Coordinates of C-alpha atoms in Angstrom, one line a residue:
X1 CA 4.8 14.7 -50.8
X2 CA 2.2 13.9 -48.2
X3 CA 3.9 10.8 -47.2
X4 CA 7.0 12.1 -46.4
X5 CA 5.3 14.7 -44.2
X6 CA 3.7 11.8 -42.3
X7 CA 6.8 9.9 -41.8
X8 CA 8.6 13.1 -40.4
X9 CA 5.9 13.8 -38.0
X10 CA 6.0 10.1 -36.4
X11 CA 9.8 9.3 -36.7
X12 CA 11.0 12.8 -35.3
X13 CA 12.4 13.8 -38.5
X14 CA 10.2 17.2 -38.7
X15 CA 11.7 20.1 -37.4
X16 CA 11.2 21.4 -34.0
X17 CA 8.6 23.8 -33.0
X18 CA 10.0 27.3 -33.0
X19 CA 7.6 28.4 -30.3
X20 CA 8.4 25.4 -28.0
X21 CA 12.3 25.8 -28.7
X22 CA 11.9 29.4 -27.7
X23 CA 10.3 29.0 -24.6
X24 CA 12.6 26.3 -23.5
X25 CA 15.4 28.6 -23.8
X26 CA 13.7 31.3 -21.8
X27 CA 14.7 30.5 -18.1
X28 CA 11.3 32.4 -17.2
X29 CA 9.3 29.7 -18.8
X30 CA 6.7 27.9 -16.6
X31 CA 4.8 24.6 -17.2
X32 CA 1.6 26.4 -17.8
X33 CA 3.1 28.5 -20.7
X34 CA 4.1 25.0 -22.5
X35 CA 0.6 23.6 -21.8
X36 CA -0.9 26.6 -23.6
X37 CA 1.2 25.7 -26.7
X38 CA -0.5 24.2 -29.6
X39 CA 2.7 22.1 -30.5
X40 CA 3.1 20.5 -27.2
X41 CA 1.8 17.3 -27.9
X42 CA 3.1 17.1 -31.5
X43 CA 6.6 17.7 -29.9
X44 CA 6.4 15.2 -27.3
X45 CA 5.1 12.6 -30.0
X46 CA 8.3 13.4 -32.2
X47 CA 10.6 12.7 -29.0
X48 CA 11.7 16.1 -28.5
X49 CA 14.5 15.5 -26.2
X50 CA 15.0 19.0 -24.9
X51 CA 11.2 19.0 -23.8
X52 CA 11.7 15.7 -22.5
X53 CA 14.5 16.7 -20.3
X54 CA 13.0 19.8 -19.2
X55 CA 10.0 17.8 -17.3
X56 CA 12.1 16.5 -14.3
X57 CA 10.6 14.8 -11.4
X58 CA 9.3 17.9 -9.8
X59 CA 7.6 19.1 -13.0
X60 CA 6.0 15.8 -13.5
X61 CA 4.6 16.0 -10.3
X62 CA 2.8 19.1 -11.1
X63 CA 1.4 17.3 -14.1
X64 CA 0.2 15.0 -11.9
X65 CA -1.6 17.6 -9.8
X66 CA -3.8 18.8 -12.7
X67 CA -5.0 15.3 -13.0
X68 CA -5.9 14.6 -9.4
X69 CA -6.7 17.9 -7.5
X70 CA -9.7 19.9 -8.0
X71 CA -9.5 23.3 -9.3
X72 CA -10.0 26.2 -7.0
X73 CA -11.4 28.6 -9.7
X74 CA -14.0 27.5 -12.1
X75 CA -11.6 28.1 -15.2
X76 CA -11.5 26.6 -18.6
X77 CA -7.7 26.1 -18.8
X78 CA -7.5 24.6 -15.3
X79 CA -10.8 22.7 -15.1
X80 CA -10.4 21.1 -18.4
X81 CA -7.8 22.0 -20.7
X82 CA -4.8 21.4 -18.6
X83 CA -5.9 18.0 -17.0
X84 CA -6.9 16.9 -20.6
X85 CA -3.5 17.7 -21.9
X86 CA -1.6 16.0 -18.8
X87 CA -3.6 12.8 -19.2
X88 CA -2.7 12.7 -22.8
X89 CA 1.0 13.2 -22.3
X90 CA 1.2 10.3 -19.9
X91 CA -0.3 8.0 -22.5
X92 CA 2.3 8.7 -25.0
X93 CA 4.5 5.9 -23.7
X94 CA 7.8 8.4 -23.3
X95 CA 10.5 6.1 -21.4
X96 CA 12.3 8.8 -19.8
X97 CA 9.1 10.3 -18.1
X98 CA 7.7 7.0 -17.4
X99 CA 10.9 5.8 -15.7
X100 CA 10.7 8.5 -13.0
X101 CA 7.4 7.0 -11.5
X102 CA 9.5 3.6 -10.9
X103 CA 12.3 5.1 -9.0
X104 CA 12.5 4.1 -5.2
X105 CA 13.6 6.1 -2.4
X106 CA 16.7 3.9 -2.0
X107 CA 17.6 4.9 -5.8
X108 CA 16.9 8.5 -5.1
X109 CA 19.2 8.5 -2.3
X110 CA 22.1 6.6 -4.1
X111 CA 21.5 9.2 -7.2
X112 CA 22.0 12.3 -4.4
X113 CA 24.9 10.6 -3.0
X114 CA 26.5 10.1 -6.6
X115 CA 25.6 14.0 -7.3
X116 CA 26.9 15.2 -4.2
X117 CA 30.4 13.4 -4.8
X118 CA 30.4 15.0 -8.1
X119 CA 30.0 18.4 -6.6
X120 CA 32.6 17.6 -4.1
X121 CA 35.2 16.5 -6.7
X122 CA 34.3 19.5 -8.8
X123 CA 34.8 21.9 -5.7
X124 CA 37.9 20.1 -5.0
X125 CA 39.3 20.7 -8.7
X126 CA 38.3 24.3 -8.4
X127 CA 40.5 24.7 -5.2
X128 CA 43.4 23.0 -6.5
X129 CA 43.2 25.2 -9.6
X130 CA 43.0 28.2 -7.3
X131 CA 45.8 27.1 -4.9
X132 CA 47.9 26.3 -8.2
X133 CA 47.6 29.8 -9.4
X134 CA 48.0 31.3 -6.0
X135 CA 51.5 29.4 -5.6
X136 CA 52.7 30.0 -9.1
X137 CA 52.1 34.0 -8.2
X138 CA 54.2 33.4 -5.2
X139 CA 57.1 31.7 -6.6
X140 CA 57.3 34.5 -9.2
X141 CA 57.4 37.3 -6.5
X142 CA 60.2 35.1 -4.7
X143 CA 62.2 34.9 -7.9
X144 CA 62.2 38.7 -8.2
X145 CA 63.2 39.5 -4.6
X146 CA 67.2 39.7 -3.9
X147 CA 68.3 38.7 -0.3
X148 CA 71.4 40.1 1.0
X149 CA 74.2 37.6 1.8
X150 CA 75.3 39.5 5.0
X151 CA 71.8 39.7 6.6
X152 CA 71.5 35.8 6.1
X153 CA 74.5 35.0 7.6
X154 CA 73.6 37.1 10.9
X155 CA 70.3 35.5 11.0
X156 CA 72.1 32.0 10.8
X157 CA 74.8 32.8 13.7
X158 CA 71.8 34.4 15.8
X159 CA 69.7 31.1 15.5
X160 CA 72.9 29.1 16.5
X161 CA 73.8 30.8 19.7
X162 CA 70.1 30.3 20.8
X163 CA 70.2 27.0 20.2
X164 CA 73.4 26.5 22.5
X165 CA 71.8 28.2 25.4
X166 CA 68.4 26.1 25.0
X167 CA 70.7 22.9 25.2
X168 CA 72.3 24.2 28.6
X169 CA 69.0 25.1 30.2
X170 CA 67.7 21.7 29.5
X171 CA 70.5 19.7 31.0
X172 CA 70.5 21.8 34.3
X173 CA 66.8 21.1 34.5
X174 CA 67.1 17.6 34.1
X175 CA 69.8 16.9 36.7
X176 CA 67.6 18.8 39.3
X177 CA 64.9 16.6 38.9
X178 CA 66.7 13.3 39.0
X179 CA 67.7 14.3 42.6
X180 CA 64.5 15.2 44.0
X181 CA 63.0 12.0 42.5
X182 CA 65.7 9.8 44.7
X183 CA 64.7 11.7 47.9
X184 CA 61.1 11.1 47.2
X185 CA 61.7 7.4 46.7
X186 CA 63.7 6.9 50.0
X187 CA 60.7 8.3 52.2
X188 CA 58.1 6.0 50.5
X189 CA 60.0 2.9 51.1
X190 CA 60.3 3.9 55.1
X191 CA 56.5 4.4 55.1
X192 CA 56.1 1.0 53.6
X193 CA 58.1 -0.7 56.1
X194 CA 56.2 0.9 59.3
X195 CA 52.8 0.2 57.7
X196 CA 54.0 -3.7 57.4
X197 CA 54.9 -3.9 61.1
X198 CA 51.6 -2.5 62.3
X199 CA 49.7 -5.0 60.1
X200 CA 51.5 -7.8 61.5
X201 CA 51.1 -6.6 65.0
X202 CA 47.2 -6.3 64.2
X203 CA 47.0 -10.0 62.9
X204 CA 48.7 -11.6 66.3
X205 CA 46.1 -9.6 68.3
X206 CA 42.9 -10.8 66.1
X207 CA 44.3 -14.4 66.4
X208 CA 44.5 -14.2 70.3
X209 CA 41.2 -12.7 70.8
X210 CA 39.0 -14.8 68.2
X211 CA 40.7 -18.2 68.9
X212 CA 40.2 -20.9 66.6
X213 CA 36.4 -21.3 65.1
X214 CA 34.2 -24.4 66.4
X215 CA 32.6 -27.1 64.0
X216 CA 29.2 -26.0 64.5
X217 CA 29.7 -22.6 63.7
X218 CA 31.7 -23.5 60.5
X219 CA 28.4 -25.9 59.3
X220 CA 26.3 -22.7 59.8
X221 CA 28.4 -20.6 57.8
X222 CA 28.6 -23.2 55.0
X223 CA 25.0 -23.7 55.0
X224 CA 24.6 -19.8 54.9
X225 CA 27.0 -19.5 52.2
X226 CA 24.9 -22.1 50.2
X227 CA 21.9 -20.1 50.7
X228 CA 23.4 -17.2 49.4
X229 CA 24.6 -19.1 46.4
X230 CA 21.3 -20.5 45.5
X231 CA 19.6 -16.8 45.8
X232 CA 22.5 -15.5 43.6
X233 CA 22.0 -18.1 41.1
X234 CA 18.0 -17.4 41.0
X235 CA 18.9 -14.0 40.6
X236 CA 21.2 -14.8 37.6
X237 CA 18.6 -16.8 36.2
X238 CA 15.8 -14.1 36.7
X239 CA 18.3 -11.5 35.1
X240 CA 19.0 -13.9 32.3
X241 CA 15.5 -14.4 31.6
X242 CA 14.7 -10.5 31.9
X243 CA 17.9 -9.8 29.4
X244 CA 16.4 -12.6 26.9
X245 CA 12.9 -10.8 27.0
X246 CA 14.6 -7.5 26.7
X247 CA 16.6 -8.8 23.7
X248 CA 13.7 -10.4 22.2
X249 CA 11.6 -7.0 22.6
X250 CA 14.6 -5.2 21.1
X251 CA 15.0 -7.7 18.2
X252 CA 11.1 -7.2 17.6
X253 CA 11.6 -3.5 17.6
X254 CA 14.8 -3.4 15.4
X255 CA 12.9 -6.0 12.8
X256 CA 9.7 -3.3 12.8
X257 CA 12.2 -0.6 12.1
X258 CA 14.1 -2.7 9.7
X259 CA 10.6 -3.4 7.8
X260 CA 9.6 0.2 8.0
X261 CA 13.0 1.4 6.7
X262 CA 12.9 -1.2 3.8
X263 CA 9.2 -0.2 3.0
X264 CA 10.4 3.3 3.1
X265 CA 13.0 2.5 0.9
X266 CA 11.1 0.7 -1.8
X267 CA 8.4 3.5 -1.9
X268 CA 8.3 5.4 -5.1
X269 CA 7.6 9.0 -4.8
X270 CA 5.7 9.9 -7.9
X271 CA 3.5 6.7 -7.8
X272 CA 2.6 7.6 -4.0
X273 CA 2.0 11.1 -5.0
X274 CA -0.6 9.7 -7.8
X275 CA -2.3 7.4 -5.1
X276 CA -2.9 10.2 -2.9
X277 CA -5.8 11.0 -5.0
X278 CA -7.6 8.2 -3.2
X279 CA -8.7 9.1 0.4
X280 CA -8.7 6.5 3.2
X281 CA -12.3 7.3 4.3
X282 CA -15.3 9.0 2.2
X283 CA -16.6 12.2 3.5
X284 CA -20.2 12.2 4.2
X285 CA -22.0 13.8 1.2
X286 CA -18.9 14.1 -0.8
X287 CA -17.5 11.6 -3.5
X288 CA -14.7 11.7 -5.7
X289 CA -15.0 13.9 -8.8
X290 CA -16.2 11.4 -11.7
X291 CA -14.0 13.4 -14.4
X292 CA -10.9 13.3 -12.2
X293 CA -11.7 9.8 -11.5
X294 CA -11.4 9.1 -15.3
X295 CA -8.1 10.9 -15.5
X296 CA -6.6 9.1 -12.5
X297 CA -7.7 5.9 -14.1
X298 CA -6.2 6.4 -17.4
X299 CA -2.9 7.0 -16.0
X300 CA -3.0 4.1 -13.8
X301 CA -4.3 2.1 -17.2
X302 CA -1.3 3.6 -19.4
X303 CA 1.1 2.6 -16.7
X304 CA -0.2 -1.1 -16.6
X305 CA 0.1 -1.3 -20.5
X306 CA 3.7 0.0 -20.2
X307 CA 5.4 -1.3 -16.9
X308 CA 2.6 -3.7 -15.6
X309 CA 5.1 -6.1 -13.6
X310 CA 6.8 -3.0 -12.0
X311 CA 3.3 -1.5 -11.0
X312 CA 1.6 -4.5 -9.8
X313 CA 4.6 -5.8 -7.9
X314 CA 4.3 -2.4 -6.1
X315 CA 0.8 -2.4 -5.5
X316 CA 0.6 -5.9 -4.0
X317 CA 3.7 -5.9 -2.3
X318 CA 4.4 -2.6 -0.9
X319 CA 1.0 -0.4 -1.4
X320 CA -1.6 -3.1 -1.1
X321 CA -3.7 -0.3 0.9
X322 CA -4.3 1.1 -2.6
X323 CA -6.6 -1.9 -3.5
X324 CA -8.6 -1.5 -0.1
X325 CA -9.3 2.3 -1.1
X326 CA -10.2 1.5 -4.8
X327 CA -12.8 -0.9 -3.2
X328 CA -14.1 1.8 -0.9
X329 CA -14.9 4.1 -4.2
X330 CA -16.1 1.1 -6.3
X331 CA -19.1 3.7 -7.0
X332 CA -16.9 5.1 -10.1
X333 CA -17.1 2.9 -12.7
X334 CA -13.7 3.9 -14.1
X335 CA -12.1 3.0 -10.4
X336 CA -13.8 -0.1 -10.4
X337 CA -12.6 -1.0 -14.2
X338 CA -9.1 -0.1 -13.1
X339 CA -9.2 -2.3 -10.1
X340 CA -10.7 -5.4 -11.9
X341 CA -7.5 -5.0 -14.2
X342 CA -5.1 -5.1 -11.2
X343 CA -7.1 -8.2 -9.7
X344 CA -6.3 -10.0 -13.1
X345 CA -2.6 -9.7 -12.6
X346 CA -1.9 -13.0 -14.3
X347 CA -2.8 -11.5 -17.7
X348 CA 0.6 -9.3 -17.2
X349 CA 2.7 -12.1 -15.9
X350 CA 2.3 -14.8 -19.1
X351 CA 5.5 -16.7 -18.6
X352 CA 6.1 -19.0 -15.2
X353 CA 9.5 -17.3 -14.8
X354 CA 8.1 -13.8 -14.1
X355 CA 6.7 -14.6 -10.8
X356 CA 8.0 -16.9 -8.5
X357 CA 5.7 -19.0 -6.4
X358 CA 5.8 -17.2 -3.0
X359 CA 5.2 -14.3 -4.9
X360 CA 2.3 -15.3 -6.8
X361 CA 0.7 -17.0 -3.7
X362 CA 0.9 -13.8 -1.6
X363 CA -0.8 -12.1 -4.5
X364 CA -3.7 -14.8 -4.9
X365 CA -4.2 -14.4 -1.1
X366 CA -4.3 -10.6 -1.2
X367 CA -6.8 -10.9 -4.1
X368 CA -9.1 -13.1 -1.9
X369 CA -9.0 -10.5 0.7
X370 CA -10.2 -7.8 -1.7
X371 CA -12.9 -9.9 -3.3
X372 CA -14.0 -10.3 0.3
X373 CA -14.2 -6.6 1.0
X374 CA -16.4 -6.1 -2.5
X375 CA -19.0 -8.6 -1.1
X376 CA -18.9 -7.2 2.1
X377 CA -20.3 -4.0 0.5
X378 CA -23.5 -5.8 -0.7
X379 CA -26.5 -4.3 1.2
X380 CA -29.9 -4.3 0.1
X381 CA -30.2 -0.5 1.7
X382 CA -27.6 0.7 -0.4
X383 CA -28.4 3.4 -3.1
X384 CA -29.4 1.1 -6.3
X385 CA -26.7 2.6 -8.4
X386 CA -24.0 1.8 -6.1
X387 CA -25.2 -1.9 -5.8
X388 CA -25.4 -1.7 -9.8
X389 CA -21.7 -0.8 -9.5
X390 CA -20.9 -3.8 -7.2
X391 CA -23.0 -5.9 -9.7
X392 CA -20.8 -4.8 -12.9
X393 CA -17.4 -5.0 -10.7
X394 CA -18.2 -8.7 -9.9
X395 CA -19.3 -9.6 -13.3
X396 CA -16.2 -7.7 -14.9
X397 CA -14.0 -10.2 -13.0
X398 CA -15.3 -13.0 -15.2
X399 CA -14.5 -11.8 -18.6
X400 CA -11.1 -13.6 -18.8
X401 CA -9.7 -16.8 -19.5
X402 CA -11.4 -20.1 -18.1
X403 CA -8.7 -21.2 -16.0
X404 CA -8.3 -17.7 -14.3
X405 CA -12.1 -17.4 -14.1
X406 CA -12.2 -20.6 -12.0
X407 CA -9.7 -19.4 -9.7
X408 CA -11.4 -16.1 -9.0
X409 CA -14.8 -17.9 -8.9
X410 CA -13.6 -20.6 -6.1
X411 CA -12.0 -17.9 -4.1
X412 CA -15.3 -16.3 -3.8
X413 CA -17.6 -19.0 -3.3
X414 CA -15.5 -20.9 -0.8
X415 CA -15.7 -17.8 1.7
X416 CA -18.6 -18.3 4.1
X417 CA -18.6 -14.4 4.7
X418 CA -19.2 -13.6 0.9
X419 CA -21.9 -15.8 0.8
X420 CA -23.6 -14.7 3.9
X421 CA -23.5 -11.1 2.5
X422 CA -24.8 -12.3 -0.8
X423 CA -27.5 -15.0 0.2
X424 CA -28.4 -14.8 4.0
X425 CA -28.4 -11.2 4.9
X426 CA -30.3 -9.4 1.9
X427 CA -32.8 -11.8 0.7
X428 CA -34.7 -13.4 3.6
X429 CA -37.6 -11.9 6.0
X430 CA -37.8 -8.9 3.7
X431 CA -41.1 -6.7 3.8
X432 CA -40.9 -5.2 0.4
X433 CA -44.6 -4.5 0.6
X434 CA -43.9 -1.8 3.3
X435 CA -44.9 1.8 2.4
X436 CA -41.9 3.6 3.1
X437 CA -39.2 5.9 1.3
X438 CA -36.8 3.1 0.4
X439 CA -39.3 0.1 -0.3
X440 CA -38.8 1.0 -4.2
X441 CA -34.8 0.9 -3.8
X442 CA -34.9 -2.4 -1.7
X443 CA -37.1 -3.7 -4.6
X444 CA -34.6 -2.7 -7.1
X445 CA -31.6 -4.0 -5.0
X446 CA -33.5 -7.4 -4.5
X447 CA -33.4 -7.9 -8.1
X448 CA -29.8 -7.2 -8.5
X449 CA -28.6 -9.5 -5.6
X450 CA -30.4 -12.3 -7.3
X451 CA -28.9 -11.4 -10.7
X452 CA -25.5 -11.7 -8.8
X453 CA -26.4 -15.3 -7.5
X454 CA -27.6 -16.5 -10.9
X455 CA -24.7 -15.0 -12.4
X456 CA -22.3 -17.1 -10.0
X457 CA -24.1 -20.2 -10.8
X458 CA -23.9 -19.7 -14.7
X459 CA -20.4 -18.9 -14.5
X460 CA -19.7 -22.3 -12.5
X461 CA -21.4 -23.7 -15.3
X462 CA -19.3 -22.2 -18.0
X463 CA -16.2 -23.0 -16.2
X464 CA -17.2 -26.5 -15.2
X465 CA -17.0 -25.9 -11.6
X466 CA -18.8 -28.6 -9.5
X467 CA -21.0 -27.0 -6.7
X468 CA -21.4 -30.4 -4.7
X469 CA -24.4 -30.4 -2.3
X470 CA -24.2 -33.6 -0.2
X471 CA -25.9 -33.7 3.1
X472 CA -24.0 -36.3 4.5
X473 CA -20.6 -35.0 3.1
X474 CA -19.9 -31.8 4.4
X475 CA -16.4 -31.8 3.3
X476 CA -17.4 -31.5 -0.5
X477 CA -19.8 -28.7 0.3
X478 CA -18.6 -25.0 -1.1
X479 CA -19.8 -22.4 1.1
X480 CA -21.8 -21.1 -1.8
X481 CA -23.8 -24.3 -2.2
X482 CA -24.2 -25.0 1.6
X483 CA -25.6 -21.3 2.1
X484 CA -28.2 -21.7 -0.5
X485 CA -29.1 -25.3 0.7
X486 CA -29.4 -24.0 4.2
X487 CA -31.6 -21.0 3.0
X488 CA -33.5 -22.8 0.3
X489 CA -36.5 -22.8 2.5
X490 CA -36.5 -19.2 2.6
X491 CA -36.3 -18.8 -0.9
X492 CA -39.1 -21.1 -1.7
X493 CA -41.5 -19.0 1.0
X494 CA -40.3 -15.9 -0.7
X495 CA -41.9 -16.9 -3.9
X496 CA -45.6 -17.2 -2.1
X497 CA -44.9 -14.2 0.4
X498 CA -47.5 -11.6 -0.2
X499 CA -45.1 -8.9 1.5
X500 CA -42.6 -9.5 -1.1
X501 CA -44.1 -7.1 -3.3
X502 CA -47.4 -4.7 -3.8
X503 CA -50.0 -6.5 -6.3
X504 CA -52.3 -3.9 -8.0
X505 CA -55.0 -4.9 -10.3
X506 CA -54.7 -4.0 -14.1
X507 CA -57.6 -3.5 -16.3
X508 CA -57.6 -5.3 -19.6
X509 CA -59.4 -4.3 -22.6
X510 CA -60.4 -7.5 -23.4
X511 CA -63.7 -8.1 -21.9
X512 CA -62.8 -5.6 -19.4
X513 CA -61.2 -8.3 -17.5
X514 CA -59.0 -7.5 -14.3
X515 CA -55.7 -9.1 -14.5
X516 CA -53.7 -9.3 -11.2
X517 CA -49.7 -9.7 -12.3
X518 CA -47.5 -12.2 -10.4
X519 CA -45.0 -9.6 -10.3
X520 CA -41.3 -9.5 -11.7
X521 CA -39.9 -10.0 -8.0
X522 CA -41.8 -13.2 -7.7
X523 CA -40.8 -14.3 -11.3
X524 CA -37.1 -13.7 -10.5
X525 CA -37.1 -15.9 -7.3
X526 CA -38.5 -18.5 -9.7
X527 CA -36.1 -17.9 -12.0
X528 CA -33.1 -18.3 -9.5
X529 CA -34.9 -21.5 -7.9
X530 CA -34.9 -23.0 -11.8
X531 CA -31.1 -22.1 -11.5
X532 CA -30.5 -24.1 -8.3
X533 CA -32.3 -27.1 -8.9
X534 CA -29.7 -28.7 -11.1
X535 CA -27.2 -28.9 -8.4
X536 CA -29.5 -31.0 -6.1
X537 CA -29.7 -33.7 -8.5
X538 CA -27.5 -36.0 -6.3
X539 CA -29.8 -35.4 -3.3
X540 CA -33.3 -35.7 -4.8
X541 CA -35.0 -37.0 -1.9
X542 CA -33.8 -34.5 0.4
X543 CA -34.9 -31.5 -1.9
X544 CA -38.3 -33.0 -2.7
X545 CA -38.7 -33.4 1.2
X546 CA -37.7 -29.7 1.4
X547 CA -40.1 -28.7 -1.2
X548 CA -43.1 -30.5 0.8
X549 CA -42.1 -29.1 3.9
X550 CA -42.5 -25.7 2.6
X551 CA -45.7 -26.2 1.0
X552 CA -44.3 -25.5 -2.4
X553 CA -46.6 -27.9 -4.5
X554 CA -49.9 -26.5 -2.6
X555 CA -48.9 -22.9 -3.4
X556 CA -47.7 -23.3 -6.8
X557 CA -50.6 -25.0 -8.1
X558 CA -52.9 -22.6 -6.4
X559 CA -50.8 -20.0 -8.2
X560 CA -51.5 -21.3 -11.5
X561 CA -55.3 -20.7 -11.3
X562 CA -54.5 -17.2 -9.4
X563 CA -52.3 -16.0 -12.3
X564 CA -53.8 -18.0 -15.4
X565 CA -52.7 -15.4 -17.6
X566 CA -48.8 -15.9 -16.7
X567 CA -47.1 -17.9 -19.2
X568 CA -43.6 -17.3 -17.7
X569 CA -44.6 -18.6 -14.4
X570 CA -46.3 -21.7 -15.9
X571 CA -43.1 -22.4 -18.0
X572 CA -40.8 -22.1 -14.9
X573 CA -43.1 -24.1 -12.9
X574 CA -43.1 -27.0 -15.3

């Protein structure tokens, strides 16, 4: 009994909800009325066709609003119930509703044109029916009427007499017009003869007065003509150049306009509406609501699982600004997790035919830009929670297949600006012993940044990516290894820098012996150094000289006596 009940619930054999059916029939029903109904989600699961058809594009847009807009009034329904239900609806994989997200503006225009044509045809058919009805009624009336034959004959006679009189008047007017035109032609001929005689007399007078031109005058005239021709040619060339420049500018404008039109045609209304949740710039003191971030990310994740190729191509090729906006709001874990999934686009294009080479190359280049944007967010003065978010975002990028991890790692470490942001800017010339408000935050960030460097070194080892450090061969340098090599002296100095952290004596119970701790920050630097050393094997002499120049061995052995109880330091040094 219960088995049949379960099968009916999931395969749509159960009876539709009476309350839902009643509300769908009522024209006054609002979306909120349906959201309040307890049977709504179950009806969506059972693929209720009437309910699915009810939610057209505009109504789906209102469902999106509940998940991306903060409520104006603090109410249970608006603040919690409705957003939760809307996010659940989008996760049910209802094809007809999901299709609305991926309809372009161009397709919408074509649909509107088709609908307009259908309406015009319907109107034309209605007019034809009306005309047919009217003509039928008039025919009936004419059949019922009786026209007297005598009146018809009189009318015909009158029409014939009028036609005869009109013909006579037309013939008389034609004859008068012909006689007048003949007189006008004779007068014109006489005037033309007189003007010709006058012109001949004037020509003879000019010849007598001017005489024949001299040879010098002819040469001067020919030279002037040549100069005029050259000037005309220059002007023509200049005009041609100007026209070419104008044509180029016009062509560029036309291309820009066409590109804008193409981008607008390729835009998708519902997806763009969903992405309005991400502002371009963050207002001071105001961050995205973390609950709404969760709803927004769940919708994106559902769309990625249902229609990944359409969504990713749209984001990378049409709305790449969304990626930059997501980077700006990295501090919300739900946003950073979603960004990480989008950056791993290879997971959604398994076959080689699903992505052509040019599109794949463009997507890889765009990903490099986004990774660079992430690393530019690294700052030791940031709030520690924000920097931890960046750490989790970076480490989350490497939870993939080895080949894909290798591509991502190479795009990170080959970027000089990334490595400066990670290594040079935050780690050196620090005064972490300074007594200020942010010193504790800086100390914690110092630890996070070193953790990121160590993570990248371990990732390189995992994917078997070489990080060559060869002083004589700069071509084989990666930006990562070069940046570490150039700043290795600073890393070593920080181990023995008393400013790196405040040291406080701790009273031990054993014989009341005071033990001064080395400190977790110095130990973290030693841990970093132990991860770096294996990459200097091929230039051991250079590396040894670097240690000697920075008095590493002197300070290191002094620390053995100063911190004799610190086993971690002793093991790391050995």
